[in-house]
Coordinates of C-alpha atoms and ligand atoms in Angstrom, one line a residue:
Chain A
M1 CA 0.0 0.0 0.0
T2 CA 1.4 3.4 -0.9
A3 CA 0.8 6.7 0.5
D4 CA -1.3 8.0 -2.3
I5 CA -3.8 5.1 -2.0
Q6 CA -4.2 5.8 1.6
Y7 CA -4.7 9.5 1.0
K8 CA -8.0 10.6 -0.3
I9 CA -8.7 14.2 -0.9
K10 CA -11.6 16.3 0.3
K11 CA -12.6 18.5 -2.5
E12 CA -15.7 19.8 -0.9
T13 CA -14.2 21.7 1.9
R14 CA -15.3 25.1 0.7
L15 CA -18.8 23.9 -0.2
R16 CA -19.1 22.5 3.3
A17 CA -18.0 25.7 4.9
G18 CA -20.9 27.3 3.1
H19 CA -23.3 24.6 4.3
H20 CA -22.1 25.2 7.8
F21 CA -23.2 28.8 7.6
V22 CA -26.6 27.9 6.2
Y23 CA -27.1 25.3 9.0
A24 CA -26.2 27.7 11.7
L25 CA -28.6 30.3 10.3
L26 CA -31.4 27.8 10.0
R27 CA -30.8 26.7 13.6
A28 CA -30.9 30.2 14.8
L29 CA -34.1 30.9 12.9
S30 CA -35.8 27.9 14.2
V31 CA -35.0 28.9 17.8
V32 CA -36.5 32.4 17.1
V33 CA -39.6 30.8 15.7
L34 CA -40.0 28.6 18.8
I35 CA -39.5 31.5 21.1
T36 CA -42.1 33.5 19.2
I37 CA -44.6 30.7 19.6
A38 CA -43.8 30.4 23.3
V39 CA -44.2 34.2 23.8
F40 CA -47.6 34.0 22.1
F41 CA -48.9 31.4 24.5
L42 CA -47.4 33.2 27.4
M43 CA -50.5 35.4 27.5
R44 CA -53.0 32.8 26.5
L45 CA -51.8 30.3 29.2
V46 CA -52.4 32.4 32.2
P47 CA -55.4 31.2 34.1
G48 CA -58.5 33.3 33.7
D49 CA -59.1 36.3 31.5
P50 CA -56.0 38.4 30.8
A51 CA -58.1 41.5 30.4
V52 CA -59.5 41.0 33.9
M53 CA -56.0 40.4 35.2
V54 CA -54.9 43.7 33.7
L55 CA -57.8 45.9 34.8
G56 CA -58.6 44.1 38.1
E57 CA -61.7 42.2 39.4
H58 CA -63.8 45.3 39.9
A59 CA -63.2 46.9 36.6
D60 CA -66.0 48.2 34.4
E61 CA -67.4 45.5 32.1
A62 CA -67.3 47.8 29.1
E63 CA -63.6 48.5 29.7
I64 CA -62.9 44.9 30.0
Q65 CA -64.6 44.3 26.6
K66 CA -62.6 47.1 25.1
L67 CA -59.3 45.6 26.2
R68 CA -60.5 42.1 25.0
E69 CA -61.0 43.7 21.6
Q70 CA -57.7 45.4 21.6
L71 CA -55.9 42.1 22.6
M72 CA -58.1 40.3 20.0
L73 CA -59.2 37.9 22.8
N74 CA -62.6 37.4 21.3
E75 CA -61.2 36.0 18.0
P76 CA -60.5 32.3 17.5
L77 CA -56.9 31.3 18.6
S78 CA -55.8 30.7 15.0
K79 CA -56.7 34.2 14.0
Q80 CA -55.0 35.7 17.0
F81 CA -51.9 33.7 16.2
A82 CA -51.9 34.8 12.6
A83 CA -52.3 38.4 13.6
F84 CA -49.5 38.0 16.2
L85 CA -47.1 36.5 13.6
G86 CA -48.1 39.1 11.0
N87 CA -47.3 41.9 13.4
I88 CA -44.0 40.4 14.4
F89 CA -42.8 39.7 10.9
L90 CA -44.1 42.9 9.3
H91 CA -43.4 45.4 12.1
F92 CA -41.2 43.5 14.6
D93 CA -43.9 44.5 17.1
T94 CA -46.1 42.7 19.6
G95 CA -48.8 45.4 19.7
D96 CA -49.3 48.6 21.8
S97 CA -48.3 48.6 25.4
I98 CA -51.4 48.6 27.6
K99 CA -49.8 50.9 30.1
Y100 CA -48.2 53.5 27.8
G101 CA -50.4 53.2 24.8
V102 CA -47.5 53.2 22.4
S103 CA -45.9 50.5 20.3
S104 CA -44.1 48.0 22.5
R105 CA -41.3 47.8 19.9
D106 CA -40.7 51.5 20.2
L107 CA -40.5 51.2 24.0
V108 CA -38.0 48.4 23.7
L109 CA -35.9 50.3 21.2
Q110 CA -35.9 53.3 23.5
Y111 CA -34.8 51.4 26.6
A112 CA -32.4 48.9 24.9
P113 CA -29.3 51.1 24.3
V114 CA -28.5 51.6 27.9
T115 CA -28.8 47.9 28.6
L116 CA -26.7 47.0 25.6
A117 CA -24.1 49.5 26.7
L118 CA -24.1 47.9 30.2
V119 CA -23.8 44.4 28.8
A120 CA -21.0 45.4 26.5
Y121 CA -19.1 47.3 29.2
A122 CA -19.5 44.3 31.6
S123 CA -18.4 41.9 28.9
V124 CA -15.2 43.8 28.2
I125 CA -14.4 43.9 31.9
T126 CA -15.2 40.2 32.3
V127 CA -13.2 39.0 29.3
I128 CA -10.1 41.1 30.0
S129 CA -9.9 40.3 33.7
A130 CA -10.7 36.6 33.2
V131 CA -8.1 36.2 30.5
I132 CA -5.4 37.9 32.5
L133 CA -6.3 36.0 35.7
A134 CA -6.6 32.6 34.0
F135 CA -3.3 33.2 32.2
L136 CA -1.5 34.1 35.5
A137 CA -3.1 31.1 37.3
A138 CA -2.2 28.7 34.5
T139 CA 1.4 29.8 34.1
H140 CA 1.9 29.7 37.9
K141 CA 0.1 26.5 38.4
D142 CA -0.1 25.4 42.1
S143 CA 1.7 28.4 43.3
L144 CA 0.3 31.0 45.7
I145 CA -0.9 33.2 42.8
D146 CA -2.8 30.3 41.4
H147 CA -4.5 29.5 44.7
A148 CA -5.4 33.1 45.4
I149 CA -6.9 33.6 41.9
R150 CA -9.0 30.5 42.3
V151 CA -10.1 30.9 45.9
I152 CA -10.8 34.7 46.3
P153 CA -13.3 35.1 43.5
A154 CA -15.3 32.2 44.8
F155 CA -16.4 34.4 47.7
T156 CA -18.2 36.9 45.3
Q157 CA -19.7 34.0 43.4
G158 CA -21.6 32.8 46.5
M159 CA -23.3 36.1 47.0
P160 CA -26.4 37.3 45.2
V161 CA -25.6 39.9 42.5
F162 CA -27.7 42.7 44.1
W163 CA -25.8 42.2 47.3
I164 CA -22.5 42.7 45.6
G165 CA -24.0 45.8 44.0
L166 CA -25.1 47.2 47.3
I167 CA -21.6 46.7 48.8
L168 CA -20.0 48.4 45.8
I169 CA -22.4 51.3 46.1
S170 CA -21.8 51.8 49.8
V171 CA -18.0 51.6 49.4
F172 CA -17.3 53.4 46.1
A173 CA -20.4 55.7 45.8
V174 CA -21.4 56.6 49.3
N175 CA -18.1 56.4 51.2
L176 CA -15.5 57.3 48.6
G177 CA -17.8 59.2 46.3
W178 CA -16.0 58.1 43.1
F179 CA -19.2 57.1 41.3
P180 CA -22.8 58.2 41.4
V181 CA -25.1 56.2 43.7
G182 CA -27.4 55.5 40.8
G183 CA -28.9 56.7 37.5
V184 CA -27.2 57.4 34.2
G185 CA -24.9 60.4 33.8
S186 CA -25.1 62.8 30.9
G187 CA -22.5 63.2 28.1
M188 CA -20.2 60.5 26.8
G189 CA -17.9 60.5 29.8
G190 CA -20.7 60.8 32.4
F191 CA -22.6 58.0 30.7
W192 CA -19.8 55.4 30.9
H193 CA -18.6 56.7 34.3
S194 CA -22.1 56.1 35.8
L195 CA -22.3 52.6 34.3
T196 CA -18.9 51.5 35.8
L197 CA -20.2 50.2 39.1
P198 CA -23.1 48.3 37.7
A199 CA -20.8 46.8 35.0
V200 CA -18.3 45.8 37.6
T201 CA -21.0 44.2 39.6
I202 CA -22.2 42.1 36.7
A203 CA -18.6 41.2 35.8
L204 CA -17.9 40.0 39.3
G205 CA -20.6 37.5 39.0
Q206 CA -19.2 36.2 35.7
I207 CA -15.4 36.2 36.2
P208 CA -14.9 33.3 38.7
S209 CA -16.5 30.6 36.5
L210 CA -14.9 31.9 33.4
V211 CA -11.4 32.0 35.1
R212 CA -11.8 28.5 36.3
S213 CA -12.7 27.0 33.0
L214 CA -10.3 29.1 31.1
R215 CA -7.5 28.1 33.4
E216 CA -8.3 24.4 32.8
Q217 CA -8.4 25.0 29.1
L218 CA -5.0 26.7 29.1
L219 CA -3.4 24.0 31.2
E220 CA -4.8 21.3 28.9
I221 CA -3.4 23.1 25.9
M222 CA -0.1 23.8 27.5
D223 CA 0.2 20.1 28.1
A224 CA -0.9 19.1 24.6
D225 CA 1.4 16.9 22.4
F226 CA 1.6 19.6 19.8
V227 CA 3.1 22.0 22.3
L228 CA 5.7 19.5 23.2
T229 CA 6.5 18.9 19.5
L230 CA 6.9 22.7 19.1
R231 CA 9.1 22.8 22.1
A232 CA 11.2 19.9 20.9
A233 CA 11.6 21.7 17.5
K234 CA 12.8 24.7 19.6
I235 CA 10.2 27.1 18.3
P236 CA 10.6 30.2 20.5
E237 CA 8.5 30.0 23.7
S238 CA 6.9 33.4 22.9
V239 CA 5.7 32.2 19.5
I240 CA 4.4 29.0 21.0
F241 CA 2.4 31.0 23.5
R242 CA 1.2 33.8 21.3
K243 CA 0.4 31.8 18.2
H244 CA -0.5 28.4 19.3
I245 CA -1.6 28.3 23.0
F246 CA -3.5 31.5 22.8
K247 CA -5.3 30.7 19.6
N248 CA -6.3 27.3 20.8
A249 CA -7.7 28.7 24.0
F250 CA -9.6 31.4 22.1
V251 CA -12.3 29.3 20.7
P252 CA -13.4 27.5 23.9
T253 CA -13.3 30.8 25.7
L254 CA -15.5 32.4 23.2
M255 CA -18.0 29.6 23.3
L256 CA -18.0 29.6 27.1
F257 CA -18.5 33.4 27.1
S258 CA -21.4 33.2 24.7
V259 CA -23.1 30.7 26.9
N260 CA -22.5 32.9 30.0
L261 CA -23.9 35.9 28.1
S262 CA -27.5 34.8 28.5
Y263 CA -27.1 34.5 32.3
M264 CA -25.3 37.8 32.2
I265 CA -28.3 39.5 30.5
G266 CA -30.6 38.1 33.2
G267 CA -28.2 39.5 35.8
T268 CA -28.1 42.8 34.1
L269 CA -31.9 43.2 34.3
I270 CA -31.7 42.8 38.0
I271 CA -28.6 45.0 38.5
E272 CA -30.3 47.8 36.6
R273 CA -32.8 48.0 39.4
V274 CA -30.1 48.2 42.1
F275 CA -28.4 51.1 40.3
A276 CA -31.6 52.8 39.2
V277 CA -30.6 52.5 35.5
R278 CA -33.5 53.0 33.2
G279 CA -33.0 50.1 30.8
M280 CA -34.7 46.9 29.7
G281 CA -34.7 45.7 33.3
K282 CA -36.9 48.6 34.4
L283 CA -39.1 48.2 31.4
L284 CA -39.6 44.5 32.1
F285 CA -40.3 44.9 35.8
D286 CA -42.8 47.6 35.1
A287 CA -44.4 45.6 32.4
I288 CA -44.7 42.6 34.6
S289 CA -46.1 44.5 37.6
N290 CA -48.7 46.2 35.3
R291 CA -49.5 42.9 33.5
D292 CA -48.6 44.7 30.3
F293 CA -48.7 41.6 28.2
P294 CA -47.7 43.0 24.8
L295 CA -44.7 44.8 26.4
V296 CA -43.6 41.7 28.3
Q297 CA -43.8 39.8 25.0
A298 CA -41.7 42.4 23.3
V299 CA -39.0 42.5 25.9
T300 CA -38.8 38.7 26.1
L301 CA -38.7 38.4 22.3
Y302 CA -36.1 41.1 21.8
C303 CA -33.8 39.7 24.6
A304 CA -34.1 36.2 23.2
V305 CA -33.4 37.3 19.6
F306 CA -30.3 39.2 20.9
V307 CA -29.0 36.0 22.7
V308 CA -29.6 33.9 19.5
L309 CA -27.9 36.5 17.4
I310 CA -24.9 36.5 19.7
S311 CA -24.6 32.7 19.7
L312 CA -24.9 32.7 15.9
I313 CA -22.1 35.2 15.6
T314 CA -20.0 33.2 18.1
E315 CA -20.5 30.1 16.1
L316 CA -19.4 31.7 12.9
I317 CA -16.3 33.2 14.5
A318 CA -15.5 29.8 16.1
A319 CA -15.9 28.1 12.7
K320 CA -13.6 30.7 11.2
A321 CA -11.0 30.1 13.8
D322 CA -11.2 26.3 14.1
P323 CA -11.3 24.2 10.9
R324 CA -12.7 21.3 12.8
M325 CA -15.9 23.2 13.5
R326 CA -16.5 23.7 9.8
Q327 CA -16.9 20.0 9.2
K328 CA -19.1 17.7 11.1
E329 CA -18.0 14.3 9.8
K330 CA -14.5 13.0 10.2
S331 CA -12.2 13.1 7.2
F332 CA -11.2 10.2 4.9
G333 CA -8.0 8.4 5.0
N334 CA -8.5 7.1 8.5
N335 CA -5.7 4.8 9.5
A336 CA -7.0 1.7 7.7
G337 CA -6.4 3.6 4.4
Chain B
M1 CA 34.9 6.9 16.8
K2 CA 33.5 9.5 19.2
P3 CA 29.9 9.2 20.1
I4 CA 27.6 11.9 19.0
L5 CA 25.6 11.6 22.2
E6 CA 27.0 10.4 25.4
V7 CA 24.7 10.1 28.4
K8 CA 26.3 9.4 31.7
N9 CA 24.6 8.7 35.0
L10 CA 21.4 10.3 34.1
N11 CA 18.9 10.7 37.0
V12 CA 15.4 12.2 36.8
D13 CA 13.5 12.8 40.0
L14 CA 10.0 13.9 40.3
K15 CA 9.1 16.0 43.3
L16 CA 5.5 16.2 44.2
G17 CA 5.0 17.8 47.6
K18 CA 7.3 15.9 50.0
N19 CA 7.4 12.8 47.8
I20 CA 10.3 12.3 45.5
S21 CA 10.1 9.5 43.0
K22 CA 13.0 8.3 41.0
I23 CA 11.9 8.0 37.4
V24 CA 15.2 7.5 35.7
R25 CA 18.1 6.0 37.7
D26 CA 21.8 6.2 36.7
S27 CA 21.3 5.6 33.0
S28 CA 24.3 5.7 30.8
F29 CA 24.4 5.1 27.0
E30 CA 25.9 6.5 23.9
V31 CA 24.9 6.9 20.3
Y32 CA 27.5 6.9 17.5
P33 CA 27.3 8.8 14.2
G34 CA 25.1 7.0 11.7
E35 CA 24.0 4.5 14.3
C36 CA 20.5 3.7 15.5
L37 CA 20.2 3.0 19.2
G38 CA 17.0 1.2 20.2
I39 CA 15.5 1.8 23.6
L40 CA 13.3 -1.1 24.6
G41 CA 11.1 -1.3 27.6
E42 CA 7.5 -1.7 28.6
S43 CA 5.2 1.2 29.2
G44 CA 6.2 3.3 32.2
S45 CA 9.8 2.2 32.3
G46 CA 11.1 5.7 31.8
K47 CA 12.0 5.7 28.1
S48 CA 10.2 9.0 27.3
M49 CA 11.4 10.6 30.4
T50 CA 15.0 9.8 29.5
V51 CA 14.8 11.6 26.1
K52 CA 12.6 14.4 27.4
S53 CA 15.1 15.2 30.1
I54 CA 18.0 15.3 27.6
L55 CA 16.0 17.7 25.4
G56 CA 15.1 19.9 28.3
L57 CA 11.4 19.3 27.8
L58 CA 10.6 18.6 31.5
D59 CA 9.0 21.3 33.7
G60 CA 10.1 22.5 37.1
H61 CA 8.7 19.5 39.0
F62 CA 11.5 17.4 37.7
T63 CA 15.1 17.5 38.7
V64 CA 17.6 16.2 36.2
S65 CA 21.2 15.3 37.0
G66 CA 24.1 13.6 35.2
E67 CA 25.6 14.4 31.9
A68 CA 24.3 14.4 28.3
R69 CA 27.1 15.4 26.0
F70 CA 26.0 16.1 22.5
N71 CA 29.0 16.7 20.2
G72 CA 31.0 17.4 23.4
R73 CA 28.6 20.0 24.9
D74 CA 26.6 19.1 27.9
L75 CA 22.9 19.6 27.0
L76 CA 21.8 19.6 30.6
L77 CA 23.8 22.7 31.3
E78 CA 22.5 24.7 28.3
K79 CA 20.3 27.6 29.2
G80 CA 20.6 30.4 26.6
E81 CA 17.9 30.6 24.0
T82 CA 20.3 30.8 21.0
L83 CA 22.1 27.7 22.1
R84 CA 18.8 25.9 22.5
R85 CA 17.6 27.0 19.1
M86 CA 20.9 25.7 17.6
R87 CA 20.2 22.4 19.2
G88 CA 16.6 22.3 17.7
K89 CA 18.2 22.2 14.3
E90 CA 20.7 19.5 15.3
I91 CA 18.4 17.2 17.1
S92 CA 14.8 16.6 16.1
M93 CA 12.1 14.5 17.6
V94 CA 9.2 12.4 16.4
L95 CA 6.5 11.6 19.0
Q96 CA 4.1 8.7 19.4
N97 CA 0.7 10.1 18.3
P98 CA 0.8 12.1 15.1
M99 CA -2.9 12.9 15.4
T100 CA -2.2 15.1 18.4
C101 CA 1.3 16.4 17.5
F102 CA 0.1 19.0 15.1
D103 CA -1.7 22.2 16.1
P104 CA -5.3 21.6 14.9
L105 CA -5.8 25.2 13.9
F106 CA -3.0 25.5 11.4
R107 CA -2.6 24.1 7.9
I108 CA 0.2 21.5 7.5
G109 CA 2.1 23.9 5.2
D110 CA 2.1 26.6 7.9
Q111 CA 3.4 24.1 10.5
I112 CA 6.3 23.0 8.2
R113 CA 7.1 26.6 7.4
E114 CA 7.3 27.5 11.0
T115 CA 10.2 25.1 11.6
F116 CA 12.0 26.5 8.5
R117 CA 11.4 30.1 9.6
T118 CA 12.8 29.4 13.1
H119 CA 15.9 27.5 11.9
T120 CA 16.8 28.9 8.5
E121 CA 17.0 32.3 6.7
L122 CA 15.0 31.0 3.7
G123 CA 12.4 33.2 2.2
R124 CA 8.8 32.3 1.7
K125 CA 9.1 30.9 -1.8
E126 CA 12.2 28.8 -1.0
I127 CA 10.5 27.5 2.1
Y128 CA 7.5 26.4 0.0
G129 CA 9.8 24.7 -2.5
R130 CA 11.7 22.9 0.3
S131 CA 8.4 21.9 2.0
I132 CA 7.2 20.3 -1.2
E133 CA 10.6 18.5 -1.5
I134 CA 10.4 17.0 1.9
L135 CA 6.9 15.8 1.4
E136 CA 7.8 14.2 -1.9
L137 CA 10.8 12.6 -0.1
M138 CA 8.4 11.1 2.3
R139 CA 6.6 9.6 -0.7
I140 CA 3.5 11.8 -0.3
R141 CA 2.1 12.1 -3.8
N142 CA 0.1 15.3 -3.7
P143 CA 2.4 17.5 -1.6
E144 CA 0.6 20.8 -2.6
E145 CA -2.7 19.5 -1.6
V146 CA -1.4 18.1 1.7
M147 CA 0.2 21.4 2.6
R148 CA -3.3 23.1 2.4
K149 CA -4.9 20.5 4.7
Y150 CA -5.6 20.8 8.3
P151 CA -4.3 18.0 10.6
H152 CA -7.8 16.5 11.2
Q153 CA -8.2 16.0 7.4
L154 CA -5.3 13.6 7.2
S155 CA -4.8 10.0 8.4
G156 CA -2.4 9.1 11.2
G157 CA 0.0 7.5 8.8
M158 CA 0.0 10.5 6.6
L159 CA 0.6 12.9 9.5
Q160 CA 3.5 10.7 10.8
R161 CA 5.1 10.9 7.3
V162 CA 4.8 14.7 7.5
M163 CA 6.3 14.7 11.0
I164 CA 9.2 12.5 10.0
G165 CA 9.7 14.8 7.0
I166 CA 9.9 17.8 9.3
A167 CA 12.3 16.0 11.5
V168 CA 14.6 15.2 8.6
A169 CA 14.2 18.6 6.9
M170 CA 16.7 20.4 9.1
Q171 CA 19.3 17.7 8.4
P172 CA 19.8 17.0 12.1
S173 CA 22.7 14.9 13.3
L174 CA 20.4 13.1 15.7
I175 CA 16.7 12.0 15.3
I176 CA 14.9 10.8 18.4
A177 CA 11.7 8.9 17.6
D178 CA 9.6 8.0 20.7
E179 CA 7.3 5.1 19.8
P180 CA 6.6 6.6 16.4
T181 CA 4.6 3.6 15.2
T182 CA 2.6 2.8 18.4
A183 CA -0.4 4.9 17.7
I184 CA -0.7 3.8 14.1
D185 CA -2.5 0.8 12.7
A186 CA -0.5 -2.3 11.9
I187 CA -0.3 -1.9 8.1
T188 CA 0.8 1.7 8.2
Q189 CA 3.2 0.9 11.0
K190 CA 5.3 -1.2 8.7
E191 CA 5.4 1.6 6.1
I192 CA 6.5 4.1 8.7
L193 CA 9.1 1.7 10.0
D194 CA 10.4 1.3 6.4
E195 CA 10.6 5.1 6.2
F196 CA 13.0 5.2 9.3
I197 CA 15.1 2.4 7.9
R198 CA 15.3 4.3 4.6
I199 CA 16.4 7.5 6.3
K200 CA 19.0 5.7 8.2
G201 CA 20.3 4.2 5.0
E202 CA 20.2 7.3 2.9
Y203 CA 21.2 10.1 5.3
N204 CA 23.3 8.2 7.7
T205 CA 21.7 10.2 10.5
A206 CA 22.2 8.9 14.1
M207 CA 18.9 7.8 15.6
I208 CA 17.3 6.9 18.9
F209 CA 14.4 4.6 18.3
I210 CA 12.1 4.0 21.3
S211 CA 9.7 1.2 21.4
H212 CA 8.1 -1.5 23.6
D213 CA 7.9 -3.7 20.5
L214 CA 10.9 -6.1 20.1
G215 CA 9.9 -6.8 16.5
A216 CA 9.9 -3.1 15.5
I217 CA 13.1 -2.3 17.3
S218 CA 14.9 -5.3 15.8
R219 CA 14.3 -4.0 12.3
V220 CA 15.9 -0.5 12.8
A221 CA 18.2 -0.6 15.7
D222 CA 21.9 -1.5 15.5
R223 CA 22.2 -1.7 19.2
I224 CA 19.6 -1.9 21.9
I225 CA 19.4 -0.9 25.5
V226 CA 16.6 -2.4 27.6
M227 CA 15.0 -0.2 30.3
N228 CA 13.1 -1.4 33.3
K229 CA 11.8 0.7 36.2
G230 CA 14.0 3.6 35.2
R231 CA 17.2 1.6 34.9
V232 CA 19.2 0.4 31.9
V233 CA 19.2 -3.4 32.6
D234 CA 20.6 -4.8 29.4
R235 CA 22.6 -3.7 26.4
G236 CA 23.9 -5.1 23.2
T237 CA 23.0 -6.0 19.6
F238 CA 19.7 -7.6 18.9
R239 CA 21.3 -11.0 18.7
Q240 CA 23.2 -10.5 22.0
I241 CA 20.0 -9.4 23.7
V242 CA 18.0 -12.4 22.4
D243 CA 20.7 -14.9 23.2
E244 CA 22.4 -13.7 26.4
A245 CA 20.1 -11.2 28.1
K246 CA 20.9 -11.2 31.8
D247 CA 17.9 -9.4 33.1
P248 CA 14.9 -11.6 34.0
Y249 CA 12.6 -8.9 32.6
T250 CA 14.3 -8.8 29.3
R251 CA 14.2 -12.6 29.1
L252 CA 10.5 -12.5 29.7
L253 CA 10.0 -10.0 26.9
I254 CA 12.0 -12.2 24.6
E255 CA 10.2 -15.4 25.6
K256 CA 6.9 -13.7 25.0
R257 CA 8.1 -12.6 21.6
K258 CA 9.4 -16.1 20.8
A259 CA 6.1 -17.6 21.7
V260 CA 4.3 -15.3 19.4
M261 CA 6.7 -16.1 16.6
G262 CA 6.4 -19.8 17.3
Q263 CA 2.7 -19.7 16.7
Y264 CA 3.3 -17.7 13.6
V265 CA 5.7 -20.3 12.4
R266 CA 3.3 -23.1 13.0
V267 CA 0.5 -21.3 11.2
L268 CA 2.6 -20.5 8.2
G269 CA 4.4 -23.8 8.2
N270 CA 7.8 -22.1 7.9
K271 CA 10.9 -23.9 9.0
E272 CA 13.2 -21.0 9.7
V273 CA 12.1 -17.7 11.0
E274 CA 13.9 -14.6 12.0
Y275 CA 12.9 -12.9 15.2
A276 CA 11.8 -9.8 13.4
Ligands
ADP1 N1 3.9 14.1 34.0 C1 4.2 13.1 34.9 N2 4.0 13.3 36.2 C2 4.2 12.3 37.0 N3 4.8 11.1 36.7 C3 5.1 10.9 35.4 C4 4.8 11.9 34.4 N4 5.2 11.4 33.3 C5 5.7 10.1 33.5 N5 5.6 9.8 34.8 C6 6.1 8.6 35.4 O1 7.4 8.4 35.0 C7 7.6 7.0 34.7 C8 8.2 6.9 33.3 O2 7.3 7.4 32.4 P1 7.7 7.4 30.8 O3 9.1 7.8 30.6 O4 6.6 8.2 30.1 O5 7.5 5.8 30.4 P2 7.6 5.2 29.0 O6 8.7 4.2 29.1 O7 6.3 4.5 28.8 O8 7.9 6.2 28.0 C9 6.2 6.3 34.8 O9 6.2 5.5 35.9 C10 5.2 7.4 34.9 O10 4.3 7.1 35.9
MG2 MG1 6.6 6.9 26.4

């Protein structure tokens, strides 16, 4: 048997990379569709009459009827669903907010930027600190630095996020006066400055688990055969680290971060309350306490689509960085040849 | 003739907490130019640790003592980056599992180029040409195509050919192969082994060939040392080892091998059989 028999060529690599993109897109779309359906039934599954829930037991019968009309509750379910879908796909909307009387979509778009800024800010803090800490821990494995990095953050992880928020407020806002106690500052500088404490609070909740997994990843990669081979070939240590170890750690970190991001968004909504930031969190809590169904639906849907979008982008970046992710099936020319 | 590598009283200790375990004990051996030294021993006997310690691939948990003179210079004393880089060109290594020895994120061509870039002054075009040459030398028929592949797209045998190609490319004076055929299926094993025999014949490069397989080692090695529990327990030519091994463990290895060969002979109905 010669080498060329054993070796079969994969001609369709490029084609398959295209396929991968289409599959990822389809998967993301189907998730969005499922969420849309779930959001629709959110309102229909509550026991009793949603209109009564909104207006209260003692509301005027005429008003209740009016709201039922507005929410289309008198129509057959299929017609309601069709209208709901139509509204979403044509206007990206879930109907007017009951409380505010304006498009739920417009409300979401009005409140989203602050939340997005907060999530982005927290993500940057999380990723930068986690990468630095994990790197230090891995390169000083089993030393004092390593133990400190692994043990100290565990304290903050055990606490509820709002508790960490309150501690930070009392230390850095009330006592030291470095940051505002709450609200969002004006101007570019003021805006980011006022978001610092909430962003740090969110990041503190994320960093420990990310550091731990990232440290494991780094250790595993530093121990991999290919690193030994590179060392044996006397490729400079700096090149091995920058080019090989870092790049191999990048993809798992990204994946992990993207999974964490959905938890992070949940945490952000709560933290906004603690710091009196008027974002999606405030909108959602108001909507829930007012039983503002269309608005709850809009917030849920937009948050979900955001998460799906992020994981889609993550997947595409990962596929770009790691050739193994572009192809599902294993290649030819397995040992038997 | 002066040995190209002369290892004297090599000790490798592993310190974990208060425990110190002796992984390699008082090993001495030498490799002469153009010669292939086989290191035989079962798994865990310290074969890999011996060569890793010589190449400075062990981390801080290990203490290495003794001497390892390569062309007269003691490798164990070398610290400077330039010296170490020089050595990378003069000694190359092929490891057991080719599937895990390439960085999965880079194309084969990039990985070959990296070695050239580190150890030579060649430009991009020249490196490409030389890369094609070494792949052809390893009897890989579509070198251009292979260069564009990622490791997971190639078979173990193919990857090991590339690895050996890279090892030979720098024209080292010593190649260390640590169980280079163990992780590969039986049919390809034979081809890879042939490749080593060919390199030995054509380039006259000194070689250390590590294996737990008496059959494989007997085909390439001129001289064999047998390791057991971190010690060198026997040494000599293949014939000497088979006929006069003193160590009970070596004898056991040989008896097992003979038994297998015996069955083989009976099945095939051959009268005379070599131990290989
Ligand atoms: N990273 C490690 N940490 C601790 N012990 C190790 C490590 N690597 C090898 N050893 C021990 O060293 C001994 C020799 O291992 P090795 O040289 O890899 O054997 P082999 O002859 O199979 O190549 C074994 O007993 C093994 O348990
Ligand atoms: Mg070994």
